[in-house]
Amino acid sequence: MSIAVSFQGVARHFGAVRAVDGVDIDIAEGEFFAMLGPSGSGKTTCLRLIAGFEQPTAGSIRLFGAEVRDLPPYRRAVNTVFQDYALFPHLNVRDNVAYGLMIAGQPRAARHRAAEEALEMVALPGYGARKPSELSGGQRQRVALARALVNKPRVLLLDEPLGALDLKLREAMQDELKSLQRRLGITFVFVTHDQGEALSMADRVAVFNEGRIVQVGAPEDIYYRPEVPFVADFVGSSNILPPALTGLPRIAAIRPEAVRLAGTGLRATVTAASFLGAATRITLDAGGTRLTALLPRGAARPEVGAAVHLDWDAADLHQMAGGA
Amino acid sequence: MRSDRAPLWLRIAAGGGLLFLHLPILLIFVYAFTTEERTYQWPPPGLTLHWFGAAWNRPDIWAALGLSVKVASISTVIALVLGTLCAAAVSRSRFFGREVISLLVILPIALPGIITGISLRSAFSLAEIPFSFWTIVLGHATFCVVVVYNNAVARFRRVSGNLVEASMDLGANAFQTFRFVILPNIATALLAGGMLAFALSFDEVIVTTFTAGQQQTLPIWMLEELVRPRQRPVTNVVAMVVVIVTFLPILGAYYLTRGTDTVAGSGK
């Protein structure tokens, strides 16, 4: 499988701010790749570097093997779905979708046909004559998607594509994006601060912090085998245990759902308990270390202030490389 | 607590204010039809359409009108180009002194015309530029630019930078982006700004007095005509024409900006 997007030592500094500070990535062709991180972690800047809206301060960016450092956005085989969709307010939906084809010089009839096909693909057939202002947020998002895909890009960039949608719509769009990507076989690179979105959609996830990638891997690796405390904490809020509590040589992470109450094991005090529906989350204090545990439905719920013992399978405890 | 009708005294006051503003203009219209040519006498002793024909046959009026139209057109074109570029720069990028530049651009319209006039006149004579058609145009352009700039800058702020990026992302170069995305979004603002600029230039007196040589624009012609005792109502006929020529663009500009504000605002 060939490499679609490749970063080598890429940096982008804005004055003294190191938005992106030495990033290496290889994104395979046909991959659904997520860049996950808190705001200001450099993930959006990386996306803009691929699109060509930003120039790297240092390093090399290759698209399908070719250096694109000095290529303007309009000469790159990538298209972007913008966070606020950026639909052209003066054009109707059809002309919005056909914009790229119009620029490419396709005759009117052909590009209108292609636009209508693209609108069908995103489940908006017959919406061509409407203005973007007449559409709901979810519909605008689909138009933005159609407008990008109609150009048959080799890489599709999505900047927080589901950020502005409500929960129900977001979940539906997650499945839809995923199946669309499978069907088209295009490389999708998307940026999100929502770990659930990254884990559920992506083939691989890169976790960003302070301008660097701290871990790249499959969603399962990121979730169950965090390499640094930042990943453990940011993705799924793991418990981070110092060596004193585990007897291991290094600090270790364990997911809340892997912690159970037992007759023997680590002594802890329950400080809070909240019912979440499918589970109960309890907060514990073990000799000064704060822990959370997710107890499955039906498990006995301890009183706040009760002394309990905590246990887990050794396999669920994951030692980290250390560092911050 | 809102009543549908304003109190009586408020309505009378409003009516009085409107009368005060517009009655003199009506008088000018009435005197265009009077039979008395030397003094403005009320009520007019008789009504006639004679002065319209008289005005039509005066070559000096046609010359002045032609000059005014030419000056206003060219000043407007200059203002459209410079004002748009300036607005694009100020709204698109952040740079040191941006606010200062914005203020400096707007300043000429706040300055009394007489200051603009005097400073231009001394600048022209310092540079030994002879007064001509072009010095009038330059004088008018100083305040026409402001009107275009003000209209354009408000609209530019609404054309988000994202639209430009989206256009580039979809394959359009800078020129195509301007042609297909920026221009359609600012066109009505430019048209409105251009119409206002034209109207401003068309009836300008003060700056023109300082920057014109022997040329007479229409307002200057009217001013000179008033001191002569002959054919006075002809001036009133011309005044009517000036009112109509300047009023229509202003009205048009008002409707243009009003109509598109809601559309462009909600089209995010």
PDB file of N, CA and C in Angstrom, chain B residues 123-197:
ATOM      1  N   ALA B 123      -1.381  72.098  -2.104  1.00  0.00           N
ATOM      2  CA  ALA B 123      -0.557  70.978  -2.568  1.00  0.00           C
ATOM      3  C   ALA B 123      -0.375  71.037  -4.075  1.00  0.00           C
ATOM      4  N   PHE B 124      -1.449  71.352  -4.785  1.00  0.00           N
ATOM      5  CA  PHE B 124      -1.351  71.432  -6.248  1.00  0.00           C
ATOM      6  C   PHE B 124      -0.402  72.543  -6.673  1.00  0.00           C
ATOM      7  N   SER B 125      -0.502  73.708  -5.987  1.00  0.00           N
ATOM      8  CA  SER B 125       0.374  74.788  -6.435  1.00  0.00           C
ATOM      9  C   SER B 125       1.817  74.512  -6.043  1.00  0.00           C
ATOM     10  N   LEU B 126       2.020  73.860  -4.882  1.00  0.00           N
ATOM     11  CA  LEU B 126       3.384  73.485  -4.496  1.00  0.00           C
ATOM     12  C   LEU B 126       3.991  72.563  -5.556  1.00  0.00           C
ATOM     13  N   ALA B 127       3.179  71.604  -6.004  1.00  0.00           N
ATOM     14  CA  ALA B 127       3.676  70.648  -6.990  1.00  0.00           C
ATOM     15  C   ALA B 127       3.605  71.215  -8.402  1.00  0.00           C
ATOM     16  N   GLU B 128       3.145  72.458  -8.508  1.00  0.00           N
ATOM     17  CA  GLU B 128       3.006  73.132  -9.799  1.00  0.00           C
ATOM     18  C   GLU B 128       2.157  72.338 -10.776  1.00  0.00           C
ATOM     19  N   ILE B 129       1.071  71.791 -10.253  1.00  0.00           N
ATOM     20  CA  ILE B 129       0.107  71.122 -11.113  1.00  0.00           C
ATOM     21  C   ILE B 129      -0.946  72.159 -11.510  1.00  0.00           C
ATOM     22  N   PRO B 130      -1.134  72.415 -12.796  1.00  0.00           N
ATOM     23  CA  PRO B 130      -2.133  73.412 -13.186  1.00  0.00           C
ATOM     24  C   PRO B 130      -3.536  72.886 -12.902  1.00  0.00           C
ATOM     25  N   PHE B 131      -4.428  73.801 -12.498  1.00  0.00           N
ATOM     26  CA  PHE B 131      -5.792  73.380 -12.219  1.00  0.00           C
ATOM     27  C   PHE B 131      -6.473  72.953 -13.505  1.00  0.00           C
ATOM     28  N   SER B 132      -7.168  71.845 -13.411  1.00  0.00           N
ATOM     29  CA  SER B 132      -7.772  71.305 -14.625  1.00  0.00           C
ATOM     30  C   SER B 132      -8.903  70.376 -14.225  1.00  0.00           C
ATOM     31  N   PHE B 133      -9.474  69.746 -15.225  1.00  0.00           N
ATOM     32  CA  PHE B 133     -10.433  68.687 -14.998  1.00  0.00           C
ATOM     33  C   PHE B 133      -9.925  67.670 -13.977  1.00  0.00           C
ATOM     34  N   TRP B 134      -8.635  67.305 -14.118  1.00  0.00           N
ATOM     35  CA  TRP B 134      -8.105  66.228 -13.276  1.00  0.00           C
ATOM     36  C   TRP B 134      -7.921  66.656 -11.828  1.00  0.00           C
ATOM     37  N   THR B 135      -7.652  67.944 -11.607  1.00  0.00           N
ATOM     38  CA  THR B 135      -7.537  68.364 -10.206  1.00  0.00           C
ATOM     39  C   THR B 135      -8.910  68.306  -9.523  1.00  0.00           C
ATOM     40  N   ILE B 136      -9.969  68.618 -10.281  1.00  0.00           N
ATOM     41  CA  ILE B 136     -11.308  68.471  -9.700  1.00  0.00           C
ATOM     42  C   ILE B 136     -11.570  67.002  -9.347  1.00  0.00           C
ATOM     43  N   VAL B 137     -11.228  66.133 -10.296  1.00  0.00           N
ATOM     44  CA  VAL B 137     -11.466  64.700 -10.071  1.00  0.00           C
ATOM     45  C   VAL B 137     -10.723  64.224  -8.824  1.00  0.00           C
ATOM     46  N   LEU B 138      -9.460  64.650  -8.694  1.00  0.00           N
ATOM     47  CA  LEU B 138      -8.683  64.232  -7.526  1.00  0.00           C
ATOM     48  C   LEU B 138      -9.348  64.719  -6.244  1.00  0.00           C
ATOM     49  N   GLY B 139      -9.783  65.971  -6.261  1.00  0.00           N
ATOM     50  CA  GLY B 139     -10.448  66.538  -5.084  1.00  0.00           C
ATOM     51  C   GLY B 139     -11.668  65.719  -4.701  1.00  0.00           C
ATOM     52  N   HIS B 140     -12.473  65.396  -5.691  1.00  0.00           N
ATOM     53  CA  HIS B 140     -13.685  64.628  -5.399  1.00  0.00           C
ATOM     54  C   HIS B 140     -13.362  63.207  -4.952  1.00  0.00           C
ATOM     55  N   ALA B 141     -12.327  62.625  -5.538  1.00  0.00           N
ATOM     56  CA  ALA B 141     -11.982  61.244  -5.197  1.00  0.00           C
ATOM     57  C   ALA B 141     -11.671  61.113  -3.706  1.00  0.00           C
ATOM     58  N   THR B 142     -11.132  62.185  -3.089  1.00  0.00           N
ATOM     59  CA  THR B 142     -10.750  62.075  -1.670  1.00  0.00           C
ATOM     60  C   THR B 142     -11.942  61.672  -0.804  1.00  0.00           C
ATOM     61  N   PHE B 143     -13.107  62.246  -1.086  1.00  0.00           N
ATOM     62  CA  PHE B 143     -14.235  61.840  -0.235  1.00  0.00           C
ATOM     63  C   PHE B 143     -15.047  60.698  -0.844  1.00  0.00           C
ATOM     64  N   CYS B 144     -14.952  60.514  -2.172  1.00  0.00           N
ATOM     65  CA  CYS B 144     -15.659  59.378  -2.782  1.00  0.00           C
ATOM     66  C   CYS B 144     -15.068  58.047  -2.304  1.00  0.00           C
ATOM     67  N   VAL B 145     -13.734  58.018  -2.143  1.00  0.00           N
ATOM     68  CA  VAL B 145     -13.083  56.793  -1.682  1.00  0.00           C
ATOM     69  C   VAL B 145     -13.676  56.359  -0.345  1.00  0.00           C
ATOM     70  N   VAL B 146     -13.923  57.341   0.525  1.00  0.00           N
ATOM     71  CA  VAL B 146     -14.423  57.023   1.862  1.00  0.00           C
ATOM     72  C   VAL B 146     -15.749  56.280   1.793  1.00  0.00           C
ATOM     73  N   VAL B 147     -16.639  56.790   0.931  1.00  0.00           N
ATOM     74  CA  VAL B 147     -17.973  56.198   0.845  1.00  0.00           C
ATOM     75  C   VAL B 147     -17.884  54.753   0.368  1.00  0.00           C
ATOM     76  N   VAL B 148     -17.089  54.540  -0.674  1.00  0.00           N
ATOM     77  CA  VAL B 148     -16.929  53.175  -1.186  1.00  0.00           C
ATOM     78  C   VAL B 148     -16.281  52.297  -0.122  1.00  0.00           C
ATOM     79  N   TYR B 149     -15.232  52.811   0.497  1.00  0.00           N
ATOM     80  CA  TYR B 149     -14.510  52.057   1.522  1.00  0.00           C
ATOM     81  C   TYR B 149     -15.459  51.618   2.639  1.00  0.00           C
ATOM     82  N   ASN B 150     -16.251  52.560   3.136  1.00  0.00           N
ATOM     83  CA  ASN B 150     -17.160  52.249   4.233  1.00  0.00           C
ATOM     84  C   ASN B 150     -18.139  51.151   3.868  1.00  0.00           C
ATOM     85  N   ASN B 151     -18.681  51.226   2.656  1.00  0.00           N
ATOM     86  CA  ASN B 151     -19.611  50.195   2.222  1.00  0.00           C
ATOM     87  C   ASN B 151     -18.918  48.850   2.052  1.00  0.00           C
ATOM     88  N   ALA B 152     -17.749  48.894   1.440  1.00  0.00           N
ATOM     89  CA  ALA B 152     -17.069  47.645   1.114  1.00  0.00           C
ATOM     90  C   ALA B 152     -16.527  46.959   2.367  1.00  0.00           C
ATOM     91  N   VAL B 153     -16.014  47.757   3.305  1.00  0.00           N
ATOM     92  CA  VAL B 153     -15.347  47.147   4.457  1.00  0.00           C
ATOM     93  C   VAL B 153     -16.363  46.386   5.303  1.00  0.00           C
ATOM     94  N   ALA B 154     -17.586  46.925   5.398  1.00  0.00           N
ATOM     95  CA  ALA B 154     -18.614  46.236   6.169  1.00  0.00           C
ATOM     96  C   ALA B 154     -18.934  44.890   5.532  1.00  0.00           C
ATOM     97  N   ARG B 155     -18.988  44.851   4.207  1.00  0.00           N
ATOM     98  CA  ARG B 155     -19.321  43.614   3.533  1.00  0.00           C
ATOM     99  C   ARG B 155     -18.162  42.621   3.579  1.00  0.00           C
ATOM    100  N   PHE B 156     -16.956  43.132   3.404  1.00  0.00           N
ATOM    101  CA  PHE B 156     -15.785  42.254   3.435  1.00  0.00           C
ATOM    102  C   PHE B 156     -15.724  41.479   4.742  1.00  0.00           C
ATOM    103  N   ARG B 157     -16.098  42.154   5.831  1.00  0.00           N
ATOM    104  CA  ARG B 157     -16.027  41.491   7.134  1.00  0.00           C
ATOM    105  C   ARG B 157     -16.922  40.274   7.151  1.00  0.00           C
ATOM    106  N   ARG B 158     -18.007  40.333   6.369  1.00  0.00           N
ATOM    107  CA  ARG B 158     -18.944  39.206   6.377  1.00  0.00           C
ATOM    108  C   ARG B 158     -18.513  38.090   5.437  1.00  0.00           C
ATOM    109  N   VAL B 159     -17.733  38.432   4.395  1.00  0.00           N
ATOM    110  CA  VAL B 159     -17.216  37.386   3.512  1.00  0.00           C
ATOM    111  C   VAL B 159     -16.042  36.762   4.251  1.00  0.00           C
ATOM    112  N   SER B 160     -16.304  35.674   4.960  1.00  0.00           N
ATOM    113  CA  SER B 160     -15.295  35.154   5.864  1.00  0.00           C
ATOM    114  C   SER B 160     -14.107  34.631   5.069  1.00  0.00           C
ATOM    115  N   GLY B 161     -12.951  34.665   5.707  1.00  0.00           N
ATOM    116  CA  GLY B 161     -11.739  34.166   5.065  1.00  0.00           C
ATOM    117  C   GLY B 161     -11.887  32.718   4.650  1.00  0.00           C
ATOM    118  N   ASN B 162     -12.772  32.010   5.360  1.00  0.00           N
ATOM    119  CA  ASN B 162     -13.023  30.618   5.031  1.00  0.00           C
ATOM    120  C   ASN B 162     -13.531  30.426   3.614  1.00  0.00           C
ATOM    121  N   LEU B 163     -14.349  31.374   3.132  1.00  0.00           N
ATOM    122  CA  LEU B 163     -14.892  31.249   1.782  1.00  0.00           C
ATOM    123  C   LEU B 163     -13.761  31.300   0.768  1.00  0.00           C
ATOM    124  N   VAL B 164     -12.807  32.173   1.013  1.00  0.00           N
ATOM    125  CA  VAL B 164     -11.663  32.279   0.118  1.00  0.00           C
ATOM    126  C   VAL B 164     -10.869  30.975   0.138  1.00  0.00           C
ATOM    127  N   GLU B 165     -10.670  30.457   1.332  1.00  0.00           N
ATOM    128  CA  GLU B 165      -9.931  29.190   1.438  1.00  0.00           C
ATOM    129  C   GLU B 165     -10.701  28.062   0.773  1.00  0.00           C
ATOM    130  N   ALA B 166     -12.020  28.055   0.950  1.00  0.00           N
ATOM    131  CA  ALA B 166     -12.829  27.003   0.323  1.00  0.00           C
ATOM    132  C   ALA B 166     -12.685  27.070  -1.190  1.00  0.00           C
ATOM    133  N   SER B 167     -12.693  28.283  -1.720  1.00  0.00           N
ATOM    134  CA  SER B 167     -12.573  28.449  -3.167  1.00  0.00           C
ATOM    135  C   SER B 167     -11.215  27.951  -3.665  1.00  0.00           C
ATOM    136  N   MET B 168     -10.161  28.316  -2.946  1.00  0.00           N
ATOM    137  CA  MET B 168      -8.813  27.870  -3.337  1.00  0.00           C
ATOM    138  C   MET B 168      -8.717  26.356  -3.226  1.00  0.00           C
ATOM    139  N   ASP B 169      -9.344  25.826  -2.183  1.00  0.00           N
ATOM    140  CA  ASP B 169      -9.318  24.390  -1.955  1.00  0.00           C
ATOM    141  C   ASP B 169      -9.980  23.656  -3.108  1.00  0.00           C
ATOM    142  N   LEU B 170     -10.991  24.302  -3.713  1.00  0.00           N
ATOM    143  CA  LEU B 170     -11.722  23.671  -4.807  1.00  0.00           C
ATOM    144  C   LEU B 170     -11.081  23.962  -6.153  1.00  0.00           C
ATOM    145  N   GLY B 171      -9.876  24.509  -6.144  1.00  0.00           N
ATOM    146  CA  GLY B 171      -9.119  24.617  -7.378  1.00  0.00           C
ATOM    147  C   GLY B 171      -9.033  25.999  -7.984  1.00  0.00           C
ATOM    148  N   ALA B 172      -9.657  26.996  -7.355  1.00  0.00           N
ATOM    149  CA  ALA B 172      -9.660  28.331  -7.946  1.00  0.00           C
ATOM    150  C   ALA B 172      -8.412  29.101  -7.535  1.00  0.00           C
ATOM    151  N   ASN B 173      -7.785  29.762  -8.498  1.00  0.00           N
ATOM    152  CA  ASN B 173      -6.648  30.605  -8.152  1.00  0.00           C
ATOM    153  C   ASN B 173      -7.160  31.954  -7.633  1.00  0.00           C
ATOM    154  N   ALA B 174      -6.238  32.855  -7.323  1.00  0.00           N
ATOM    155  CA  ALA B 174      -6.640  34.109  -6.678  1.00  0.00           C
ATOM    156  C   ALA B 174      -7.615  34.896  -7.557  1.00  0.00           C
ATOM    157  N   PHE B 175      -7.332  34.940  -8.857  1.00  0.00           N
ATOM    158  CA  PHE B 175      -8.206  35.718  -9.735  1.00  0.00           C
ATOM    159  C   PHE B 175      -9.603  35.101  -9.808  1.00  0.00           C
ATOM    160  N   GLN B 176      -9.651  33.771  -9.976  1.00  0.00           N
ATOM    161  CA  GLN B 176     -10.959  33.102 -10.048  1.00  0.00           C
ATOM    162  C   GLN B 176     -11.733  33.265  -8.746  1.00  0.00           C
ATOM    163  N   THR B 177     -11.002  33.209  -7.630  1.00  0.00           N
ATOM    164  CA  THR B 177     -11.654  33.384  -6.339  1.00  0.00           C
ATOM    165  C   THR B 177     -12.269  34.775  -6.231  1.00  0.00           C
ATOM    166  N   PHE B 178     -11.534  35.764  -6.704  1.00  0.00           N
ATOM    167  CA  PHE B 178     -12.081  37.124  -6.677  1.00  0.00           C
ATOM    168  C   PHE B 178     -13.315  37.210  -7.575  1.00  0.00           C
ATOM    169  N   ARG B 179     -13.192  36.643  -8.756  1.00  0.00           N
ATOM    170  CA  ARG B 179     -14.263  36.751  -9.745  1.00  0.00           C
ATOM    171  C   ARG B 179     -15.537  36.020  -9.312  1.00  0.00           C
ATOM    172  N   PHE B 180     -15.379  34.792  -8.762  1.00  0.00           N
ATOM    173  CA  PHE B 180     -16.556  33.954  -8.517  1.00  0.00           C
ATOM    174  C   PHE B 180     -17.044  33.978  -7.071  1.00  0.00           C
ATOM    175  N   VAL B 181     -16.195  34.389  -6.139  1.00  0.00           N
ATOM    176  CA  VAL B 181     -16.632  34.354  -4.741  1.00  0.00           C
ATOM    177  C   VAL B 181     -16.679  35.755  -4.130  1.00  0.00           C
ATOM    178  N   ILE B 182     -15.569  36.488  -4.217  1.00  0.00           N
ATOM    179  CA  ILE B 182     -15.526  37.777  -3.531  1.00  0.00           C
ATOM    180  C   ILE B 182     -16.427  38.790  -4.223  1.00  0.00           C
ATOM    181  N   LEU B 183     -16.270  38.929  -5.530  1.00  0.00           N
ATOM    182  CA  LEU B 183     -17.024  39.959  -6.243  1.00  0.00           C
ATOM    183  C   LEU B 183     -18.540  39.795  -6.088  1.00  0.00           C
ATOM    184  N   PRO B 184     -19.089  38.587  -6.298  1.00  0.00           N
ATOM    185  CA  PRO B 184     -20.543  38.469  -6.127  1.00  0.00           C
ATOM    186  C   PRO B 184     -21.013  38.831  -4.720  1.00  0.00           C
ATOM    187  N   ASN B 185     -20.155  38.592  -3.729  1.00  0.00           N
ATOM    188  CA  ASN B 185     -20.570  38.877  -2.365  1.00  0.00           C
ATOM    189  C   ASN B 185     -20.467  40.342  -1.996  1.00  0.00           C
ATOM    190  N   ILE B 186     -19.600  41.090  -2.703  1.00  0.00           N
ATOM    191  CA  ILE B 186     -19.466  42.504  -2.350  1.00  0.00           C
ATOM    192  C   ILE B 186     -20.108  43.404  -3.406  1.00  0.00           C
ATOM    193  N   ALA B 187     -20.652  42.805  -4.486  1.00  0.00           N
ATOM    194  CA  ALA B 187     -21.105  43.616  -5.617  1.00  0.00           C
ATOM    195  C   ALA B 187     -22.138  44.662  -5.226  1.00  0.00           C
ATOM    196  N   THR B 188     -23.150  44.264  -4.459  1.00  0.00           N
ATOM    197  CA  THR B 188     -24.189  45.229  -4.125  1.00  0.00           C
ATOM    198  C   THR B 188     -23.628  46.343  -3.251  1.00  0.00           C
ATOM    199  N   ALA B 189     -22.705  45.984  -2.359  1.00  0.00           N
ATOM    200  CA  ALA B 189     -22.091  47.013  -1.515  1.00  0.00           C
ATOM    201  C   ALA B 189     -21.309  47.998  -2.380  1.00  0.00           C
ATOM    202  N   LEU B 190     -20.609  47.468  -3.389  1.00  0.00           N
ATOM    203  CA  LEU B 190     -19.842  48.347  -4.272  1.00  0.00           C
ATOM    204  C   LEU B 190     -20.773  49.240  -5.084  1.00  0.00           C
ATOM    205  N   LEU B 191     -21.851  48.670  -5.579  1.00  0.00           N
ATOM    206  CA  LEU B 191     -22.798  49.442  -6.365  1.00  0.00           C
ATOM    207  C   LEU B 191     -23.383  50.567  -5.505  1.00  0.00           C
ATOM    208  N   ALA B 192     -23.770  50.223  -4.290  1.00  0.00           N
ATOM    209  CA  ALA B 192     -24.333  51.219  -3.390  1.00  0.00           C
ATOM    210  C   ALA B 192     -23.299  52.305  -3.098  1.00  0.00           C
ATOM    211  N   GLY B 193     -22.069  51.887  -2.787  1.00  0.00           N
ATOM    212  CA  GLY B 193     -21.010  52.844  -2.501  1.00  0.00           C
ATOM    213  C   GLY B 193     -20.740  53.734  -3.707  1.00  0.00           C
ATOM    214  N   GLY B 194     -20.729  53.133  -4.886  1.00  0.00           N
ATOM    215  CA  GLY B 194     -20.477  53.893  -6.098  1.00  0.00           C
ATOM    216  C   GLY B 194     -21.569  54.917  -6.367  1.00  0.00           C
ATOM    217  N   MET B 195     -22.824  54.530  -6.130  1.00  0.00           N
ATOM    218  CA  MET B 195     -23.931  55.454  -6.349  1.00  0.00           C
ATOM    219  C   MET B 195     -23.856  56.636  -5.382  1.00  0.00           C
ATOM    220  N   LEU B 196     -23.559  56.341  -4.121  1.00  0.00           N
ATOM    221  CA  LEU B 196     -23.445  57.424  -3.141  1.00  0.00           C
ATOM    222  C   LEU B 196     -22.295  58.345  -3.513  1.00  0.00           C
ATOM    223  N   ALA B 197     -21.185  57.761  -3.936  1.00  0.00           N
ATOM    224  CA  ALA B 197     -20.023  58.554  -4.318  1.00  0.00           C
ATOM    225  C   ALA B 197     -20.382  59.467  -5.483  1.00  0.00           C
TER     226      ALA B 197
END
